Short mmCIF file of C-alpha atoms in Angstrom, two decimals:
data_model
loop_
_atom_site.label_atom_id
_atom_site.label_comp_id
_atom_site.label_asym_id
_atom_site.label_seq_id
_atom_site.Cartn_x
_atom_site.Cartn_y
_atom_site.Cartn_z
CA MET A 579 29.25 15.57 58.17
CA ARG A 580 26.90 14.98 55.04
CA SER A 581 25.69 11.69 54.53
CA GLN A 582 29.02 8.83 53.06
CA SER A 583 26.74 7.20 51.49
CA ARG A 584 28.17 7.99 48.18
CA TYR A 585 31.27 7.90 49.00
CA ARG A 586 30.70 4.46 50.39
CA ALA A 587 29.18 2.93 47.09
CA ARG A 588 32.37 4.85 45.12
CA ALA A 589 34.87 2.18 47.42
CA VAL A 590 32.60 -0.65 47.48
CA ILE A 591 31.91 -0.40 43.76
CA GLY A 592 36.20 -0.30 43.89
CA SER A 593 36.64 -3.28 46.01
CA ALA A 594 34.31 -5.22 44.38
CA ALA A 595 36.47 -4.47 41.13
CA ALA A 596 39.19 -5.51 42.83
CA CYS A 597 38.19 -8.95 44.25
CA ALA A 598 37.04 -10.44 40.29
CA LEU A 599 40.19 -9.65 39.26
CA LEU A 600 41.95 -11.48 42.57
CA ALA A 601 40.22 -15.23 43.70
CA GLY A 602 41.69 -14.51 47.43
CA CYS A 603 39.31 -11.77 48.04
CA ALA A 604 36.71 -12.74 51.08
CA GLY A 605 33.94 -11.77 49.13
CA ALA A 606 34.87 -13.16 46.22
CA GLY A 607 34.22 -15.97 47.94
CA GLY A 608 36.88 -16.05 50.72
CA ALA A 609 35.67 -16.88 53.79
CA GLY A 610 36.90 -15.25 56.91
CA SER A 611 38.35 -17.02 60.41
CA GLY A 612 36.59 -19.32 62.71
CA GLY A 613 36.89 -21.24 65.96
CA ASP A 614 39.66 -20.58 67.90
CA THR A 615 41.04 -18.24 64.83
CA ILE A 616 40.92 -14.49 64.28
CA ASN A 617 42.20 -12.70 61.49
CA VAL A 618 44.51 -9.30 61.90
CA LEU A 619 45.36 -6.58 59.31
CA MET A 620 48.09 -4.53 60.17
CA VAL A 621 50.42 -2.36 59.02
CA ASN A 622 54.31 -3.19 58.99
CA ASN A 623 55.97 -1.08 61.37
CA PRO A 624 58.62 -1.85 64.19
CA GLN A 625 55.97 -1.97 66.99
CA MET A 626 53.78 -3.68 64.71
CA VAL A 627 55.84 -6.66 63.93
CA GLU A 628 57.22 -6.55 67.44
CA LEU A 629 53.74 -7.35 68.78
CA GLN A 630 53.25 -9.48 66.34
CA LYS A 631 56.07 -11.75 67.89
CA LEU A 632 55.27 -11.82 71.21
CA THR A 633 52.16 -13.09 70.26
CA ALA A 634 52.24 -16.71 70.00
CA LYS A 635 54.25 -16.83 73.04
CA HIS A 636 51.87 -15.14 75.39
CA PHE A 637 48.29 -14.00 74.07
CA THR A 638 47.54 -17.18 72.58
CA ALA A 639 48.81 -19.48 75.14
CA GLU A 640 46.91 -17.39 77.43
CA THR A 641 44.14 -17.22 75.57
CA GLY A 642 44.02 -20.23 73.21
CA ILE A 643 43.23 -18.22 70.54
CA LYS A 644 45.46 -18.58 67.15
CA VAL A 645 45.73 -15.36 65.69
CA ASN A 646 46.78 -15.41 62.17
CA PHE A 647 48.55 -11.65 60.97
CA THR A 648 48.64 -10.14 57.35
CA VAL A 649 51.10 -7.01 57.89
CA LEU A 650 51.91 -4.96 55.18
CA PRO A 651 53.66 -2.06 53.64
CA GLU A 652 51.45 1.83 54.98
CA ASN A 653 49.90 2.25 51.34
CA ASP A 654 49.17 -1.21 50.47
CA VAL A 655 47.80 -1.89 53.88
CA ARG A 656 45.08 1.95 53.75
CA ASP A 657 43.91 -0.18 50.31
CA LYS A 658 43.60 -3.99 51.56
CA ILE A 659 41.93 -2.67 54.67
CA GLY A 660 38.93 -0.11 52.56
CA GLN A 661 37.82 -3.17 49.97
CA ASP A 662 38.13 -5.55 52.94
CA PHE A 663 35.32 -3.51 55.26
CA ALA A 664 34.22 -1.06 52.35
CA ASN A 665 32.62 -4.88 51.22
CA GLN A 666 31.64 -5.82 55.00
CA ALA A 667 33.34 -8.77 53.44
CA GLY A 668 34.70 -9.98 56.80
CA GLN A 669 38.23 -11.30 56.05
CA TYR A 670 39.60 -9.24 58.19
CA ASP A 671 38.19 -9.73 61.90
CA VAL A 672 41.13 -6.09 63.06
CA ALA A 673 42.43 -3.86 61.18
CA THR A 674 45.02 -0.40 62.16
CA LEU A 675 43.07 2.30 61.04
CA SER A 676 44.72 5.52 61.57
CA ASN A 677 42.42 8.32 63.39
CA TYR A 678 41.98 9.53 59.92
CA GLU A 679 39.96 7.34 59.04
CA THR A 680 38.57 5.57 62.06
CA PRO A 681 35.61 8.00 61.97
CA ILE A 682 35.11 8.14 58.78
CA TYR A 683 34.51 4.18 58.32
CA ALA A 684 32.18 4.61 61.56
CA LYS A 685 29.66 6.58 60.11
CA ASN A 686 29.80 4.33 56.91
CA GLY A 687 29.28 1.37 59.54
CA TRP A 688 31.93 -0.56 58.64
CA LEU A 689 33.37 -0.66 61.81
CA HIS A 690 31.47 -2.24 65.78
CA PRO A 691 31.37 -0.03 68.64
CA LEU A 692 33.68 -0.84 71.73
CA ASP A 693 32.37 0.86 73.57
CA GLU A 694 30.02 -2.88 74.87
CA TYR A 695 33.72 -4.02 75.96
CA THR A 696 34.93 -1.73 77.85
CA ARG A 697 32.57 -1.28 80.11
CA LYS A 698 32.83 -4.84 80.70
CA ASP A 699 36.63 -5.20 80.70
CA ARG A 700 37.31 -4.43 84.48
CA HIS A 701 41.36 -4.63 83.14
CA PHE A 702 40.76 -2.88 80.82
CA ASP A 703 41.06 0.98 82.21
CA GLN A 704 39.12 2.89 79.23
CA LYS A 705 39.56 5.90 81.32
CA ASP A 706 43.57 5.24 81.25
CA VAL A 707 43.51 6.16 77.87
CA LEU A 708 44.58 10.57 76.81
CA PRO A 709 41.40 12.09 76.64
CA SER A 710 42.91 13.52 73.02
CA ILE A 711 43.35 10.04 71.78
CA ARG A 712 39.56 8.76 73.02
CA GLN A 713 38.58 11.82 71.41
CA SER A 714 39.86 10.92 67.40
CA LEU A 715 38.97 7.39 67.38
CA SER A 716 35.37 7.85 68.59
CA GLY A 717 32.40 8.56 66.39
CA GLU A 718 30.26 11.45 65.64
CA ASP A 719 27.74 9.03 67.84
CA GLY A 720 30.40 9.78 70.83
CA LYS A 721 31.26 5.95 71.00
CA MET A 722 35.06 4.51 70.16
CA TYR A 723 35.24 2.26 67.55
CA ALA A 724 39.19 1.81 67.63
CA GLN A 725 41.59 1.19 70.36
CA PRO A 726 44.74 2.35 70.59
CA PHE A 727 48.61 0.65 69.70
CA TYR A 728 50.31 3.91 69.93
CA GLY A 729 49.81 7.53 69.57
CA GLU A 730 52.10 10.77 68.30
CA SER A 731 51.94 14.83 68.29
CA SER A 732 54.70 16.50 66.98
CA PHE A 733 57.44 18.68 68.83
CA LEU A 734 60.70 20.48 67.93
CA MET A 735 64.41 18.90 68.27
CA TYR A 736 67.07 20.47 68.75
CA ARG A 737 71.11 19.31 68.71
CA LYS A 738 72.25 21.08 72.27
CA ASP A 739 75.52 20.89 71.72
CA VAL A 740 75.58 22.40 68.63
CA PHE A 741 73.62 25.36 70.34
CA GLU A 742 75.56 25.83 73.26
CA GLU A 743 78.77 25.89 71.67
CA ALA A 744 77.08 28.30 69.38
CA GLY A 745 75.86 30.78 71.57
CA LEU A 746 72.54 30.10 71.54
CA LYS A 747 69.20 29.32 73.69
CA MET A 748 65.89 28.04 72.79
CA PRO A 749 62.82 29.46 74.18
CA GLU A 750 60.64 26.27 76.75
CA LYS A 751 58.12 27.48 73.93
CA PRO A 752 59.40 28.76 71.13
CA THR A 753 57.48 30.47 68.17
CA TRP A 754 57.74 29.73 64.03
CA PRO A 755 59.67 33.60 63.78
CA GLN A 756 61.69 32.25 66.81
CA VAL A 757 62.61 28.92 65.18
CA ALA A 758 63.60 30.64 61.57
CA GLU A 759 65.61 32.94 63.30
CA LEU A 760 67.50 30.11 65.13
CA ALA A 761 68.16 28.52 62.45
CA ALA A 762 69.81 30.48 60.16
CA LYS A 763 72.20 31.43 63.59
CA ALA A 764 72.75 27.41 63.00
CA ASP A 765 73.00 27.57 59.84
CA GLY A 766 76.96 26.42 58.63
CA ALA A 767 77.84 26.46 62.17
CA LYS A 768 79.65 23.31 61.77
CA LYS A 769 80.39 22.00 58.30
CA GLY A 770 77.47 20.06 57.14
CA LEU A 771 75.37 21.55 59.62
CA LYS A 772 71.97 22.85 58.01
CA GLY A 773 70.11 25.00 60.32
CA ILE A 774 66.68 22.78 60.64
CA CYS A 775 65.38 19.73 58.82
CA LEU A 776 61.45 20.29 57.00
CA ARG A 777 59.97 17.28 55.27
CA GLY A 778 59.88 18.55 51.40
CA LEU A 779 58.09 14.72 49.84
CA PRO A 780 54.87 15.05 48.37
CA GLY A 781 52.44 13.53 50.19
CA TRP A 782 49.37 13.91 52.78
CA GLY A 783 51.38 12.47 54.93
CA GLU A 784 53.81 13.57 54.42
CA VAL A 785 55.15 17.63 53.68
CA ILE A 786 51.18 18.23 54.52
CA ALA A 787 51.31 16.81 58.53
CA PRO A 788 53.53 19.41 59.28
CA LEU A 789 52.58 21.83 56.93
CA THR A 790 49.29 21.81 58.06
CA SER A 791 50.00 22.52 62.06
CA VAL A 792 51.61 25.01 60.92
CA VAL A 793 48.91 26.88 59.03
CA ASN A 794 46.58 26.16 61.83
CA THR A 795 48.75 28.25 64.33
CA PHE A 796 49.47 30.79 61.21
CA GLY A 797 45.55 31.65 61.60
CA GLY A 798 45.08 29.29 58.57
CA THR A 799 42.90 26.45 57.62
CA TRP A 800 41.73 24.09 54.68
CA PHE A 801 38.09 25.00 54.62
CA ASP A 802 36.25 27.55 57.24
CA LYS A 803 33.42 26.43 58.43
CA ASP A 804 30.66 26.76 56.04
CA TRP A 805 32.70 24.43 54.15
CA ASN A 806 34.52 27.30 51.77
CA ALA A 807 37.93 26.25 51.02
CA LYS A 808 40.53 29.03 51.47
CA LEU A 809 44.14 27.83 50.37
CA ASP A 810 44.45 31.52 49.06
CA SER A 811 43.53 33.06 52.11
CA PRO A 812 46.63 35.62 53.39
CA ALA A 813 46.63 33.29 56.64
CA PHE A 814 47.89 30.41 54.34
CA HIS A 815 49.19 32.03 52.08
CA LYS A 816 51.98 33.52 54.94
CA ALA A 817 51.99 29.83 56.45
CA THR A 818 53.18 28.87 53.74
CA LYS A 819 55.38 30.99 52.71
CA PHE A 820 57.54 30.67 55.62
CA TYR A 821 57.59 27.42 55.24
CA VAL A 822 59.11 26.83 51.72
CA ASP A 823 61.29 29.60 52.63
CA LEU A 824 62.61 28.46 55.95
CA VAL A 825 63.67 25.29 53.88
CA ARG A 826 65.22 26.79 51.01
CA LYS A 827 67.15 29.16 53.04
CA HIS A 828 68.95 27.45 56.12
CA GLY A 829 67.30 23.24 55.31
CA GLN A 830 69.00 19.96 54.00
CA SER A 831 69.89 19.47 50.35
CA GLY A 832 67.13 17.51 48.24
CA ALA A 833 64.78 19.14 50.08
CA ALA A 834 61.07 17.97 48.33
CA GLN A 835 62.62 14.75 48.04
CA SER A 836 62.39 14.80 52.12
CA GLY A 837 60.35 13.02 54.37
CA TYR A 838 60.49 11.57 57.57
CA ALA A 839 63.15 9.09 56.98
CA GLU A 840 65.86 11.14 55.20
CA CYS A 841 64.99 13.95 58.23
CA LEU A 842 65.55 11.48 60.53
CA ASN A 843 68.90 10.06 58.92
CA ASN A 844 70.18 14.09 58.80
CA MET A 845 69.05 14.58 62.36
CA THR A 846 70.63 11.41 62.85
CA GLN A 847 73.55 11.37 60.97
CA GLY A 848 74.36 14.66 62.44
CA LYS A 849 73.75 17.11 59.28
CA THR A 850 70.80 19.42 60.86
CA ALA A 851 70.66 21.49 64.26
CA MET A 852 66.98 21.53 64.47
CA TRP A 853 64.20 18.96 63.23
CA TYR A 854 60.73 19.41 63.32
CA ASP A 855 58.58 16.64 63.03
CA ALA A 856 56.90 13.31 64.89
CA THR A 857 57.66 12.71 68.36
CA ALA A 858 58.10 9.37 67.20
CA GLY A 859 61.18 10.55 65.95
CA ALA A 860 62.81 10.43 70.02
CA GLY A 861 63.19 6.88 69.95
CA SER A 862 65.29 6.23 67.15
CA LEU A 863 67.14 9.51 67.82
CA GLU A 864 67.55 8.39 71.89
CA ALA A 865 68.59 4.35 70.54
CA ALA A 866 71.52 2.94 72.08
CA LYS A 867 73.42 3.02 68.93
CA SER A 868 72.49 6.46 67.86
CA PRO A 869 75.47 8.89 67.32
CA VAL A 870 73.25 11.61 68.81
CA LYS A 871 72.15 10.25 72.08
CA GLY A 872 71.81 12.47 74.77
CA LYS A 873 72.93 15.32 72.25
CA ILE A 874 69.19 16.02 71.50
CA GLY A 875 66.77 18.50 72.65
CA TYR A 876 62.86 18.40 72.80
CA VAL A 877 60.40 21.46 72.87
CA PRO A 878 57.05 21.78 72.05
CA ALA A 879 55.79 22.97 68.53
CA PRO A 880 56.00 25.95 67.49
CA VAL A 881 53.90 28.97 67.84
CA VAL A 882 52.24 31.47 66.18
CA ARG A 883 49.23 32.50 67.11
CA THR A 884 47.29 29.62 69.30
CA ASP A 885 48.44 28.16 72.55
CA ALA A 886 49.02 25.15 71.38
CA SER A 887 50.42 23.66 67.54
CA GLY A 888 50.91 19.97 67.82
CA TRP A 889 49.00 17.69 65.09
CA LEU A 890 47.42 13.61 66.68
CA TYR A 891 48.34 10.91 65.21
CA SER A 892 47.41 7.17 66.49
CA TRP A 893 47.58 3.61 64.96
CA ALA A 894 44.74 1.26 66.86
CA TRP A 895 42.78 -1.79 66.69
CA GLY A 896 39.56 -1.49 64.91
CA LEU A 897 36.67 -4.39 64.83
CA GLN A 898 34.97 -4.72 61.51
CA GLU A 899 31.06 -4.65 61.58
CA ALA A 900 31.05 -8.15 59.21
CA SER A 901 33.28 -10.07 61.85
CA GLN A 902 32.21 -13.22 62.80
CA ASN A 903 34.20 -13.64 66.17
CA LYS A 904 34.08 -9.82 67.82
CA ASP A 905 34.07 -11.19 71.51
CA LYS A 906 37.82 -13.19 70.97
CA ALA A 907 38.42 -10.30 68.30
CA TRP A 908 38.18 -8.10 71.02
CA LYS A 909 40.25 -10.04 73.30
CA PHE A 910 42.77 -9.77 70.93
CA ILE A 911 42.31 -5.89 71.27
CA SER A 912 42.33 -5.59 75.45
CA TRP A 913 45.55 -7.42 75.17
CA ALA A 914 47.29 -5.40 72.46
CA SER A 915 46.53 -1.84 73.78
CA GLY A 916 46.08 -2.53 76.90
CA LYS A 917 48.48 -1.94 80.52
CA LYS A 918 49.75 -5.39 79.98
CA TYR A 919 51.38 -5.72 77.37
CA GLU A 920 52.81 -2.44 77.11
CA ARG A 921 54.75 -3.90 80.60
CA LEU A 922 55.36 -7.34 78.39
CA VAL A 923 57.23 -4.95 75.55
CA GLY A 924 59.03 -2.77 78.41
CA GLU A 925 60.68 -5.78 80.28
CA GLU A 926 61.45 -8.63 76.91
CA SER A 927 61.92 -5.18 74.80
CA GLY A 928 63.60 -2.86 76.61
CA TRP A 929 60.94 0.31 78.17
CA ALA A 930 61.85 3.07 74.93
CA ASN A 931 60.08 0.41 72.74
CA VAL A 932 56.43 0.26 74.66
CA PRO A 933 54.27 1.64 72.41
CA ALA A 934 53.25 5.04 73.69
CA GLY A 935 51.52 7.54 73.81
CA LYS A 936 47.98 6.62 74.54
CA ARG A 937 47.65 5.65 77.90
CA ALA A 938 48.57 7.82 81.42
CA SER A 939 49.88 5.17 83.15
CA THR A 940 52.82 4.37 80.43
CA TYR A 941 54.19 7.78 82.17
CA GLU A 942 53.98 6.44 85.52
CA TYR A 943 56.20 4.04 85.62
CA PRO A 944 59.83 4.63 86.75
CA GLU A 945 61.45 2.70 84.04
CA TYR A 946 60.17 3.88 81.23
CA ARG A 947 60.40 7.81 82.76
CA LYS A 948 64.04 6.50 83.26
CA ALA A 949 64.50 5.71 79.83
CA ALA A 950 62.80 7.81 77.52
CA GLY A 951 63.37 10.41 80.63
CA ALA A 952 64.69 13.57 77.26
CA PHE A 953 61.22 13.03 75.55
CA ALA A 954 58.61 11.41 77.42
CA GLU A 955 57.01 14.41 79.14
CA VAL A 956 57.12 17.54 75.63
CA THR A 957 55.65 14.08 74.63
CA ARG A 958 52.85 13.04 76.84
CA LYS A 959 51.97 16.43 77.28
CA ALA A 960 52.07 17.46 73.30
CA VAL A 961 49.33 14.86 72.72
CA VAL A 962 47.62 15.26 75.96
CA GLU A 963 46.72 18.68 74.21
CA ALA A 964 46.59 18.24 70.46
CA ASP A 965 43.20 18.67 69.85
CA PRO A 966 41.30 17.39 66.89
CA ARG A 967 37.99 19.68 67.11
CA ASP A 968 39.92 23.19 67.64
CA PRO A 969 43.27 23.25 66.03
CA GLY A 970 42.87 26.31 64.82
CA VAL A 971 41.57 30.31 65.22
CA GLN A 972 38.43 29.21 63.84
CA GLN A 973 35.87 26.66 63.62
CA ARG A 974 35.97 24.46 61.84
CA PRO A 975 33.52 21.96 59.56
CA THR A 976 34.94 18.75 60.96
CA ILE A 977 37.53 17.93 62.82
CA GLY A 978 41.61 17.52 61.84
CA ILE A 979 45.00 19.09 63.22
CA GLN A 980 46.69 17.97 59.98
CA PHE A 981 44.82 16.67 57.74
CA VAL A 982 40.87 16.98 57.39
CA ASP A 983 38.86 13.97 58.24
CA ILE A 984 36.75 13.91 55.65
CA PRO A 985 37.92 10.64 52.56
CA GLU A 986 38.38 12.40 49.75
CA PHE A 987 41.49 14.51 51.76
CA SER A 988 44.18 11.64 50.83
CA ASP A 989 43.74 12.43 47.12
CA LEU A 990 43.35 15.95 47.82
CA GLY A 991 45.97 16.20 50.35
CA THR A 992 48.80 13.86 47.36
CA LYS A 993 47.81 16.80 45.11
CA VAL A 994 48.66 19.92 47.17
CA SER A 995 51.40 18.66 48.18
CA GLN A 996 52.73 18.44 44.62
CA GLU A 997 52.14 21.73 43.96
CA ILE A 998 53.86 22.58 47.33
CA SER A 999 56.95 20.53 46.81
CA ALA A 1000 57.58 21.86 44.08
CA ALA A 1001 57.68 25.14 45.31
CA ILE A 1002 60.25 23.73 47.35
CA ALA A 1003 62.10 22.54 44.78
CA GLY A 1004 62.07 26.15 42.93
CA ARG A 1005 60.31 24.76 39.69
CA GLN A 1006 56.61 27.04 40.93
CA SER A 1007 55.99 30.28 43.16
CA VAL A 1008 54.24 30.16 46.42
CA GLU A 1009 51.46 31.65 44.79
CA SER A 1010 51.65 29.76 41.59
CA ALA A 1011 51.21 26.57 44.45
CA LEU A 1012 48.37 27.28 45.60
CA LYS A 1013 46.12 29.17 43.21
CA LYS A 1014 46.26 25.34 41.32
CA SER A 1015 45.74 24.33 45.27
CA GLN A 1016 42.83 26.53 45.19
CA GLN A 1017 40.70 25.31 42.95
CA LEU A 1018 41.13 21.88 43.71
CA ALA A 1019 39.89 22.52 47.26
CA ASN A 1020 37.78 24.53 45.52
CA GLU A 1021 35.98 21.05 43.65
CA VAL A 1022 35.72 18.99 47.34
CA ALA A 1023 33.94 22.08 49.04
CA GLU A 1024 31.36 22.15 46.07
CA GLU A 1025 29.94 19.04 47.90
CA TYR A 1026 29.64 19.73 51.28
CA GLU A 1027 27.96 23.07 51.55
CA GLY A 1028 25.06 23.68 52.26
CA ARG A 1029 24.98 20.37 54.13
#
C-alpha cells in the first residue's frame, strides 16, 4: 500500500476544523484521563452496553480502575474516533475499532502495538484468538494493534420447517445457483412468504457487504493487484446482476430500503424462507422469545468459484498511541477481550449472549455449545475459514473481504452502493450502475497505481 500521509493530513485538517467549533474536543484544550481512570469510546451495540453494565461491579472492583464510557451510534462513533485518533489528542485511551480501520490507523501511527502486553499477560492467551481475527487486526509490520471483543462472518439461514413442508432440501455447502433455485421454489410456499432476503439498503456496510462477498466467489474484485478498477469486468457484472435479479424476483418488498435490521425482522416474523447475512443474526433468531426459535437451519455462505465466501468482521479494542494510561488501558482490554469476561457474561446474562467469534476456547464451553448449538459450529468454521488476504480467485492489492482496506473505500463503497440500490429499485440497469461505479473506482485507482 502507498503511504497514508496525504490521508492523515486530510483527517487531521478535518478534525482540527471540527475542534475549533467544539470546545469539548481534547485537541482544543481538553484533557485525557488520569490517575486511576481511563476513557473508553465505544459503539452502542447491545453487547457493548452489556459490558458497560458489568464494568464497575467487576473490572473496577477488581482493579480499582474507573472507566468513563462514551457510547455512540456506529456512524457517530467512527467520526469521533477518527477525530481524536488522527489528532492524537489522547482524550480517549481506548476505542472500538473494526478490522477495516485497524490496519489503516496502525500504518498512520495512531495505535499502540499490543504485542508487548500480550507477551507479559499470562492470562490473556493470544494464541487462543482465532487466526483469521488475529490477522485482520494486525498491521503490515505483523504486530497486533487491536484485540477483538467479538468476531463474525456470514452464512445462509433458512426455515427448516418451510423446506420440509415444501419438499426442499438445503445442501450442506450450497452454491449460489442452488440458492436461486431454492428461492424460486420457496417463494409463495406460504401466504406472504418470500424466497430470500438480501440487503439492498445503500451503505458500504449495508448492501456492499453481502454483494462483495458474492462478487468474490463469482471471480470478481474491486481492484486487481496493480490497482486497476475492475467493476466493469465480466465477473463483477455477472455477480451483481445475479444478486440484483435474485432479490428483485424472489426477495422482500422494498428491498432497496432493506438492510440488516429489516432482513432480521423479516426472518423473525416468518416473512422469508432464507436470509444470507452476518452470523451475528443467529443470536436474535434463537433468542428465548423469538417466534422462529428452533426453526432455523444454518449453512456456510454460498459459493461459486471459491471454497468459502463468508466475510470477516470484528469490533475490537484499540489503544491510542497518545494515551497517558497505556498500562491501565491494557488491563481493561485484557479483561474485556479475555476468557474470564466470556464466562462472566455466560453466567450473569446467559451463554447465548457471550461475545463469540473470536476465541477457540469459546466453542469448547459445554454451556455455550448447548445455548448456541444451532449455529455455534457453523459460525466458528466460517470465521476460521475467512481469508482477508486472499478472498477470491486472483491476487489483491490489499486486504479485505467485504471491503477494500483503504481510507477511500468508505466513501467509494457508499457511492457505489447508491448505484446498486437504484438498480435493485428498478430505477436503472445493472449495466448503468456499474458503468458509473467504474468511473468512481477509477478515480481512487489513480491515487494508487504504480505504488
